[in-house]
Structures are given as C-alpha cells and as structure tokens.
Amino acid sequence: MITCFKKIPEELLFPNYKNPMLLIWKWSFFPLDVLLSVTGLATLTLLQNKNHNWKFFAIVSLSLTHCSGLMAIAFWSIQGWFDLYWWLPNLYLMLYPLPFLLFLGTERDSLATQSSI
C-alpha cells in the first residue's frame, strides 16, 4: 500500500518496478496480506475473549506472514537482485513468525489456561 500512495521515492523502488508483470506479481500478495491480517486480528479478538480457537488462527496468520516474506525473498533471489531496503523487511516477515510457530507447536494450551485465570 505504501507504494500505491507513492510514499517511497522512485529511486528506492526495485528494478523494473513499473513492468506490468511485476505489478501483477506485487498485487498477487494482496489477498495473502488481507488473509494474514484478518486471521491475526481474529487471533487477538479470540484471545481477548478467552476463546481457545485463538491458537488455530495464530498459526494460520503466522504461517501466512512467513510465506509472504519467503515469496518475496525467493523472487528477488531468482532475479539476482539484492537491496537491503527491500530484503530486510521481508526477511523480518519471513523469520519473526518462526519462534512463535515453534512455541505454538509444542505448547499444550497453557496460554489458554493462563489467560482464563
């Protein structure tokens, strides 16, 4: 969305930014981003309401976040294009969900129990 509103100077955009195929690639992330945002908000709402289904939505949201960053990094790797300004945020999106996913995969509803106390 930041690029749609032209909040990033053109000199910082990735190569061939205005190429129609790259525009399609860029917009292909929109449904993924909406879904991961909706599931993330559902997680927070369910957790706040002490609903045990929060864990499912958290795993979905974190997995989609990881995939979003991974897809961008994979695309730019295949293109042979490296720019820290674009790689760092996407590496963050790819890596930060992993410890939480590992925790959620090994944790046995202790958070749900603790949150209801």
mmCIF file of C-alpha atoms in Angstrom:
data_model
loop_
_atom_site.group_PDB
_atom_site.id
_atom_site.type_symbol
_atom_site.label_atom_id
_atom_site.label_comp_id
_atom_site.label_asym_id
_atom_site.label_seq_id
_atom_site.Cartn_x
_atom_site.Cartn_y
_atom_site.Cartn_z
ATOM 1 C CA MET A 1 0.000 0.000 0.000
ATOM 2 C CA ILE A 2 2.903 2.329 0.682
ATOM 3 C CA THR A 3 3.954 2.121 -2.954
ATOM 4 C CA CYS A 4 0.372 2.716 -4.182
ATOM 5 C CA PHE A 5 0.304 6.055 -2.409
ATOM 6 C CA LYS A 6 3.804 6.882 -3.690
ATOM 7 C CA LYS A 7 5.300 7.178 -0.178
ATOM 8 C CA ILE A 8 8.583 5.648 -1.365
ATOM 9 C CA PRO A 9 10.796 7.736 -3.678
ATOM 10 C CA GLU A 10 11.142 6.249 -7.163
ATOM 11 C CA GLU A 11 14.908 5.818 -6.797
ATOM 12 C CA LEU A 12 14.301 3.356 -3.933
ATOM 13 C CA LEU A 13 11.848 1.178 -5.861
ATOM 14 C CA PHE A 14 13.096 -2.194 -7.031
ATOM 15 C CA PRO A 15 14.293 -2.608 -10.655
ATOM 16 C CA ASN A 16 11.582 -2.746 -13.327
ATOM 17 C CA TYR A 17 9.047 -1.640 -10.731
ATOM 18 C CA LYS A 18 6.618 -0.413 -13.396
ATOM 19 C CA ASN A 19 6.903 -3.557 -15.532
ATOM 20 C CA PRO A 20 3.319 -4.896 -15.964
ATOM 21 C CA MET A 21 4.345 -8.428 -14.937
ATOM 22 C CA LEU A 22 5.953 -7.123 -11.757
ATOM 23 C CA LEU A 23 2.843 -5.090 -10.993
ATOM 24 C CA ILE A 24 0.803 -8.295 -11.255
ATOM 25 C CA TRP A 25 3.308 -10.086 -9.019
ATOM 26 C CA LYS A 26 3.111 -7.255 -6.496
ATOM 27 C CA TRP A 27 -0.702 -7.274 -6.427
ATOM 28 C CA SER A 28 -0.724 -11.056 -6.101
ATOM 29 C CA PHE A 29 0.304 -10.517 -2.471
ATOM 30 C CA PHE A 30 -2.838 -8.512 -1.690
ATOM 31 C CA PRO A 31 -5.166 -11.471 -0.944
ATOM 32 C CA LEU A 32 -2.438 -13.117 1.134
ATOM 33 C CA ASP A 33 -1.828 -9.915 3.091
ATOM 34 C CA VAL A 34 -5.552 -9.402 3.706
ATOM 35 C CA LEU A 35 -5.976 -13.010 4.884
ATOM 36 C CA LEU A 36 -2.995 -12.885 7.235
ATOM 37 C CA SER A 37 -4.253 -9.578 8.661
ATOM 38 C CA VAL A 38 -7.790 -10.875 9.187
ATOM 39 C CA THR A 39 -6.557 -14.062 10.867
ATOM 40 C CA GLY A 40 -4.170 -12.021 13.023
ATOM 41 C CA LEU A 41 -6.988 -9.737 14.180
ATOM 42 C CA ALA A 42 -9.192 -12.791 14.774
ATOM 43 C CA THR A 43 -6.409 -14.262 16.927
ATOM 44 C CA LEU A 44 -6.262 -11.162 19.111
ATOM 45 C CA THR A 45 -10.040 -10.961 19.415
ATOM 46 C CA LEU A 46 -10.404 -14.646 20.312
ATOM 47 C CA LEU A 47 -7.545 -14.500 22.809
ATOM 48 C CA GLN A 48 -9.044 -11.421 24.463
ATOM 49 C CA ASN A 49 -12.388 -13.233 24.718
ATOM 50 C CA LYS A 50 -10.643 -16.329 26.141
ATOM 51 C CA ASN A 51 -11.769 -18.458 23.206
ATOM 52 C CA HIS A 52 -9.484 -21.479 22.770
ATOM 53 C CA ASN A 53 -9.706 -21.228 18.948
ATOM 54 C CA TRP A 54 -7.188 -18.345 19.021
ATOM 55 C CA LYS A 55 -4.315 -20.804 18.569
ATOM 56 C CA PHE A 56 -5.562 -22.050 15.187
ATOM 57 C CA PHE A 57 -5.885 -18.507 13.843
ATOM 58 C CA ALA A 58 -2.476 -17.552 15.253
ATOM 59 C CA ILE A 59 -0.820 -20.467 13.459
ATOM 60 C CA VAL A 60 -2.556 -19.579 10.186
ATOM 61 C CA SER A 61 -1.663 -15.883 10.463
ATOM 62 C CA LEU A 62 1.981 -16.533 11.385
ATOM 63 C CA SER A 63 2.347 -19.143 8.629
ATOM 64 C CA LEU A 64 0.946 -16.772 6.009
ATOM 65 C CA THR A 65 3.230 -13.985 7.256
ATOM 66 C CA HIS A 66 6.231 -16.299 6.889
ATOM 67 C CA CYS A 67 5.117 -17.286 3.379
ATOM 68 C CA SER A 68 4.677 -13.676 2.321
ATOM 69 C CA GLY A 69 8.261 -12.791 3.238
ATOM 70 C CA LEU A 70 9.588 -16.050 1.792
ATOM 71 C CA MET A 71 7.855 -15.474 -1.546
ATOM 72 C CA ALA A 72 9.390 -12.014 -1.918
ATOM 73 C CA ILE A 73 12.884 -13.180 -0.948
ATOM 74 C CA ALA A 74 12.643 -16.173 -3.281
ATOM 75 C CA PHE A 75 11.513 -13.985 -6.185
ATOM 76 C CA TRP A 76 14.324 -11.489 -5.736
ATOM 77 C CA SER A 77 16.868 -14.266 -5.253
ATOM 78 C CA ILE A 78 15.833 -15.850 -8.541
ATOM 79 C CA GLN A 79 16.054 -12.415 -10.183
ATOM 80 C CA GLY A 80 19.549 -11.982 -8.712
ATOM 81 C CA TRP A 81 18.519 -8.667 -7.211
ATOM 82 C CA PHE A 82 19.653 -7.599 -3.745
ATOM 83 C CA ASP A 83 18.747 -4.394 -1.977
ATOM 84 C CA LEU A 84 18.817 -4.136 1.801
ATOM 85 C CA TYR A 85 15.858 -1.721 1.849
ATOM 86 C CA TRP A 86 13.600 -4.408 0.361
ATOM 87 C CA TRP A 87 15.263 -7.505 1.770
ATOM 88 C CA LEU A 88 15.314 -6.527 5.469
ATOM 89 C CA PRO A 89 11.540 -6.034 5.893
ATOM 90 C CA ASN A 90 10.847 -9.246 4.003
ATOM 91 C CA LEU A 91 13.468 -11.206 5.930
ATOM 92 C CA TYR A 92 11.796 -9.923 9.080
ATOM 93 C CA LEU A 93 8.381 -11.092 7.826
ATOM 94 C CA MET A 94 9.886 -14.448 6.939
ATOM 95 C CA LEU A 95 11.803 -15.029 10.190
ATOM 96 C CA TYR A 96 9.880 -13.459 13.087
ATOM 97 C CA PRO A 97 6.960 -15.951 12.953
ATOM 98 C CA LEU A 98 9.236 -18.993 13.307
ATOM 99 C CA PRO A 99 9.882 -18.904 17.092
ATOM 100 C CA PHE A 100 6.183 -18.302 17.731
ATOM 101 C CA LEU A 101 5.207 -21.176 15.431
ATOM 102 C CA LEU A 102 7.671 -23.471 17.208
ATOM 103 C CA PHE A 103 6.279 -22.380 20.568
ATOM 104 C CA LEU A 104 2.664 -22.854 19.476
ATOM 105 C CA GLY A 105 3.523 -26.254 18.046
ATOM 106 C CA THR A 106 4.970 -27.505 21.334
ATOM 107 C CA GLU A 107 2.790 -25.630 23.838
ATOM 108 C CA ARG A 108 -0.211 -27.548 25.248
ATOM 109 C CA ASP A 109 -2.914 -24.910 25.766
ATOM 110 C CA SER A 110 -1.042 -23.418 28.709
ATOM 111 C CA LEU A 111 -1.594 -19.921 27.338
ATOM 112 C CA ALA A 112 -5.327 -20.505 27.012
ATOM 113 C CA THR A 113 -5.403 -21.797 30.592
ATOM 114 C CA GLN A 114 -3.317 -18.887 31.892
ATOM 115 C CA SER A 115 -5.416 -16.293 30.068
ATOM 116 C CA SER A 116 -8.604 -17.606 31.675
ATOM 117 C CA ILE A 117 -7.233 -17.162 35.214
#
